Every structure is written in C-alpha cells, then in structure tokens.
Amino acid sequence: MAYRSWGNIQPAHYFIFSSLLALTVLLLYAAQRKRALTVARLRAEIPREAMPLARTDMPRRMYQAMVNELVREHRIKASLVPESPGEGDNGWGRSAPDGPNLEGVHFKTSIAKSYLVLEEAASVPRPGTRHRDFRSVRDFMAYLQTEFPGIADDLAQDYIEQYERARFSPYPFDVNDYNRFMATFLEIVERIQ
C-alpha cells in the first residue's frame, strides 16, 4: 500500500503542507488584525463623557474591560430599532397634508403640560398668577374660574378630566382625543384673554 508508506513523500508534499499551514496562519493573523483595527476604531469613537478616564488611571485589565463594554454598548445601540419611531405610533402625531402638522407631538405629554400655557395666559391679565400656589391643577382651574367668570363649569370639568386621564392613566391618546382636548383648551385660553 503506497499511501501508508512514508517513503513516498515527495518535496512537493512538504511544499503543499507548508503552504497550507502558512495560508492558515496568514488568514488567522488577518482576521485578528481586522478585529483589532475595528475595535480600535470603535474605541476612538467613544466620547470622552462616556469614558473620561485615561488608561493610566486604573489597572490595564480593568480599563480594557470598561472599554470593551462601551464598545459592546455602542454596537448594540447602533443595531437597535427605536421602540417608538414617532410617526404612526399610538400617542404620537404625524404630518398630515390635509390637517394640522402634529409631527413630533406626543399627545399625553402635551396635554399633561398644558397647565403651563394656562399659567402664561392667565399671568397676562393677572400678573402673579402661578400654578405653584395651588396643590393641584384642579385647584388652579377652580381659581381661574373665580378670576375669569367666562370659564364655564362644564368646560373646566372637561379640561380636568382630559388632563387627569393624560397625566395619571395608561389610556393611549390618539389624534381625535388630542383634537378634542385642544378645542377645549383653546376655548379656555380664549376666555382668559
């Protein structure tokens, strides 16, 4: 049997074996080098606010572990899809060619902070009117009703119900709810002025 005989090994066999070995080592080195360059590039992209420490500030292994974790975090963040891209998601406005442009408006946040606009509107005719002087928006609205008699009880109650639903409940507001709230809200602002 010729294939079991070591005497049949020719110099060409040594050349083929050594070439394959050299090629394997070269490929491993190239892969290792590419990974090292990629990691170095990602490390260079780490902002100084995220890693304000220098390599000499701590042991090398600890620094290496921290940098590797920041690089891993950077890769994960780059591959994540936002949970709420905004447009079309429940609770977010979108640009509409036939209606108002509500792009980038989060309905619940806008409604929950609407009392600040009421405070500004009320402070023009009555300087010093502040919502901080009251324990709740309900108390603030009651004060506005006494100062501005044009604000009817049903209008104030409708505003308070929608405000509290936006502020304290998991109810998802859509465009129709937001438009209904804005109609109530703008009527209150109009009656203040």
Coordinates of C-alpha atoms in Angstrom, one line a residue:
M1 CA 0.0 0.0 0.0
A2 CA 1.6 3.1 -1.3
Y3 CA -0.4 5.7 0.7
R4 CA 0.8 4.3 4.1
S5 CA 4.4 4.4 3.2
W6 CA 6.3 7.4 4.4
G7 CA 8.9 6.7 1.8
N8 CA 6.6 8.0 -0.9
I9 CA 6.5 11.6 0.5
Q10 CA 8.0 13.9 -2.1
P11 CA 9.3 17.5 -1.7
A12 CA 6.0 18.7 -3.4
H13 CA 4.1 17.3 -0.4
Y14 CA 6.2 19.3 2.0
F15 CA 5.6 22.4 -0.1
I16 CA 1.8 21.9 -0.2
F17 CA 1.6 21.2 3.5
S18 CA 3.8 24.1 4.5
S19 CA 1.9 26.4 2.1
L20 CA -1.5 25.4 3.6
L21 CA -0.1 25.9 7.1
A22 CA 1.3 29.4 6.1
L23 CA -2.0 30.3 4.5
T24 CA -3.9 29.3 7.6
V25 CA -1.6 31.3 9.9
L26 CA -1.9 34.3 7.5
L27 CA -5.7 34.1 7.5
L28 CA -5.8 33.9 11.3
Y29 CA -3.5 36.9 11.5
A30 CA -5.5 38.9 9.0
A31 CA -8.8 38.2 10.9
Q32 CA -7.2 39.1 14.2
R33 CA -5.7 42.3 12.8
K34 CA -9.1 43.3 11.2
R35 CA -10.8 42.8 14.5
A36 CA -8.2 44.8 16.4
L37 CA -8.5 47.7 13.9
T38 CA -12.3 47.6 14.2
V39 CA -12.2 47.6 18.0
A40 CA -9.6 50.4 17.9
R41 CA -11.8 52.5 15.6
L42 CA -14.8 51.9 17.9
R43 CA -12.8 52.8 20.9
A44 CA -11.7 56.0 19.3
E45 CA -15.4 56.9 18.7
I46 CA -16.3 56.6 22.4
P47 CA -17.0 60.1 23.6
R48 CA -14.9 61.4 26.5
E49 CA -18.1 62.0 28.6
A50 CA -18.7 58.2 28.5
M51 CA -15.1 57.3 29.4
P52 CA -13.4 60.3 31.0
L53 CA -10.6 58.2 32.4
A54 CA -7.2 57.6 30.8
R55 CA -5.5 54.2 30.5
T56 CA -3.1 55.2 33.3
D57 CA -5.8 55.9 35.8
M58 CA -6.5 52.2 36.6
P59 CA -5.2 48.7 36.1
R60 CA -4.9 47.7 32.4
R61 CA -7.3 44.8 32.7
M62 CA -10.0 47.0 34.3
Y63 CA -9.6 49.7 31.7
Q64 CA -9.7 47.1 28.9
A65 CA -12.9 45.6 30.4
M66 CA -14.6 49.0 30.6
V67 CA -13.6 50.0 27.1
N68 CA -14.8 46.6 25.7
E69 CA -18.1 47.1 27.5
L70 CA -18.5 50.6 26.0
V71 CA -17.7 49.2 22.5
R72 CA -20.3 46.4 23.0
E73 CA -22.8 49.0 24.1
H74 CA -22.1 51.2 21.1
R75 CA -22.6 48.2 18.8
I76 CA -25.9 47.3 20.4
K77 CA -27.2 50.8 20.3
A78 CA -26.3 51.1 16.6
S79 CA -28.3 47.9 15.8
L80 CA -31.4 48.8 17.9
V81 CA -34.6 49.9 16.2
P82 CA -36.4 52.6 18.2
E83 CA -39.4 51.3 20.2
S84 CA -41.4 54.4 19.1
P85 CA -40.3 55.9 15.8
G86 CA -42.9 58.6 16.4
E87 CA -44.9 58.7 13.2
G88 CA -47.9 56.5 13.2
D89 CA -47.3 55.1 16.7
N90 CA -50.1 55.4 19.3
G91 CA -49.8 58.6 21.1
W92 CA -47.6 60.4 18.6
G93 CA -48.6 62.9 15.9
R94 CA -47.7 62.7 12.3
S95 CA -47.6 65.2 9.4
A96 CA -50.9 65.2 7.5
P97 CA -51.3 67.1 4.2
D98 CA -55.0 67.8 4.9
G99 CA -54.8 68.6 8.6
P100 CA -52.6 70.2 11.2
N101 CA -49.0 69.1 11.3
L102 CA -48.6 67.2 14.6
E103 CA -45.3 65.6 13.7
G104 CA -43.2 65.1 16.8
V105 CA -46.0 65.9 19.2
H106 CA -46.5 63.3 22.0
F107 CA -50.2 63.8 22.9
K108 CA -50.1 62.8 26.6
T109 CA -47.0 64.9 27.3
S110 CA -48.5 67.9 25.5
I111 CA -51.8 67.6 27.4
A112 CA -50.1 66.9 30.8
K113 CA -48.0 70.1 30.4
S114 CA -50.9 72.3 29.1
Y115 CA -51.4 73.9 32.5
L116 CA -48.1 75.8 31.9
V117 CA -49.7 77.6 28.9
L118 CA -52.8 78.3 31.0
E119 CA -50.5 79.9 33.6
E120 CA -48.8 82.1 31.0
A121 CA -52.2 83.1 29.5
A122 CA -53.6 84.0 33.0
S123 CA -50.5 85.9 34.0
V124 CA -51.0 88.5 31.3
P125 CA -54.2 90.0 32.6
R126 CA -53.5 88.9 36.2
P127 CA -49.7 89.2 36.9
G128 CA -48.5 86.9 39.6
T129 CA -50.9 84.0 38.8
R130 CA -48.9 80.8 39.2
H131 CA -49.9 77.2 39.3
R132 CA -47.3 76.6 42.1
D133 CA -49.5 78.4 44.5
F134 CA -52.0 75.6 44.3
R135 CA -51.8 71.9 45.3
S136 CA -53.2 70.6 42.0
V137 CA -54.3 71.6 38.6
R138 CA -57.9 71.1 39.7
D139 CA -57.4 73.8 42.4
F140 CA -55.6 76.0 39.8
M141 CA -58.6 75.6 37.4
A142 CA -61.0 76.5 40.2
Y143 CA -59.0 79.7 40.9
L144 CA -59.1 80.5 37.2
Q145 CA -62.8 80.1 37.2
T146 CA -63.2 82.6 40.0
E147 CA -60.8 85.1 38.4
F148 CA -62.3 84.6 34.9
P149 CA -66.0 84.0 35.1
G150 CA -66.2 83.2 31.3
I151 CA -64.8 79.7 32.0
A152 CA -67.9 77.6 32.5
D153 CA -68.0 74.7 34.9
D154 CA -68.5 72.1 32.1
L155 CA -65.6 73.5 30.2
A156 CA -63.3 73.4 33.2
Q157 CA -64.5 69.9 34.2
D158 CA -63.9 68.6 30.6
Y159 CA -60.3 70.1 30.7
I160 CA -59.6 68.5 34.2
E161 CA -60.9 65.1 33.1
Q162 CA -58.8 65.0 30.0
Y163 CA -55.8 66.4 31.8
E164 CA -56.0 63.8 34.6
R165 CA -56.5 61.0 32.1
A166 CA -53.4 62.0 30.2
R167 CA -51.4 62.6 33.4
F168 CA -52.4 59.6 35.5
S169 CA -53.9 56.8 33.4
P170 CA -52.4 54.4 30.8
Y171 CA -55.1 55.5 28.3
P172 CA -53.4 56.0 24.9
F173 CA -54.5 59.2 23.3
D174 CA -55.0 59.4 19.6
V175 CA -55.4 62.3 17.1
N176 CA -59.2 62.6 17.8
D177 CA -58.7 62.7 21.6
Y178 CA -56.0 65.3 21.1
N179 CA -58.1 67.5 18.8
R180 CA -61.0 67.3 21.2
F181 CA -58.7 68.4 24.1
M182 CA -57.2 71.2 22.0
A183 CA -60.7 72.5 21.2
T184 CA -61.5 72.6 25.0
F185 CA -58.1 74.1 25.8
L186 CA -58.1 76.8 23.2
E187 CA -61.6 77.8 24.3
I188 CA -60.4 78.2 27.9
V189 CA -57.4 80.3 26.7
E190 CA -59.7 82.4 24.6
R191 CA -62.0 83.1 27.6
I192 CA -59.0 84.0 29.8
Q193 CA -57.9 86.7 27.3

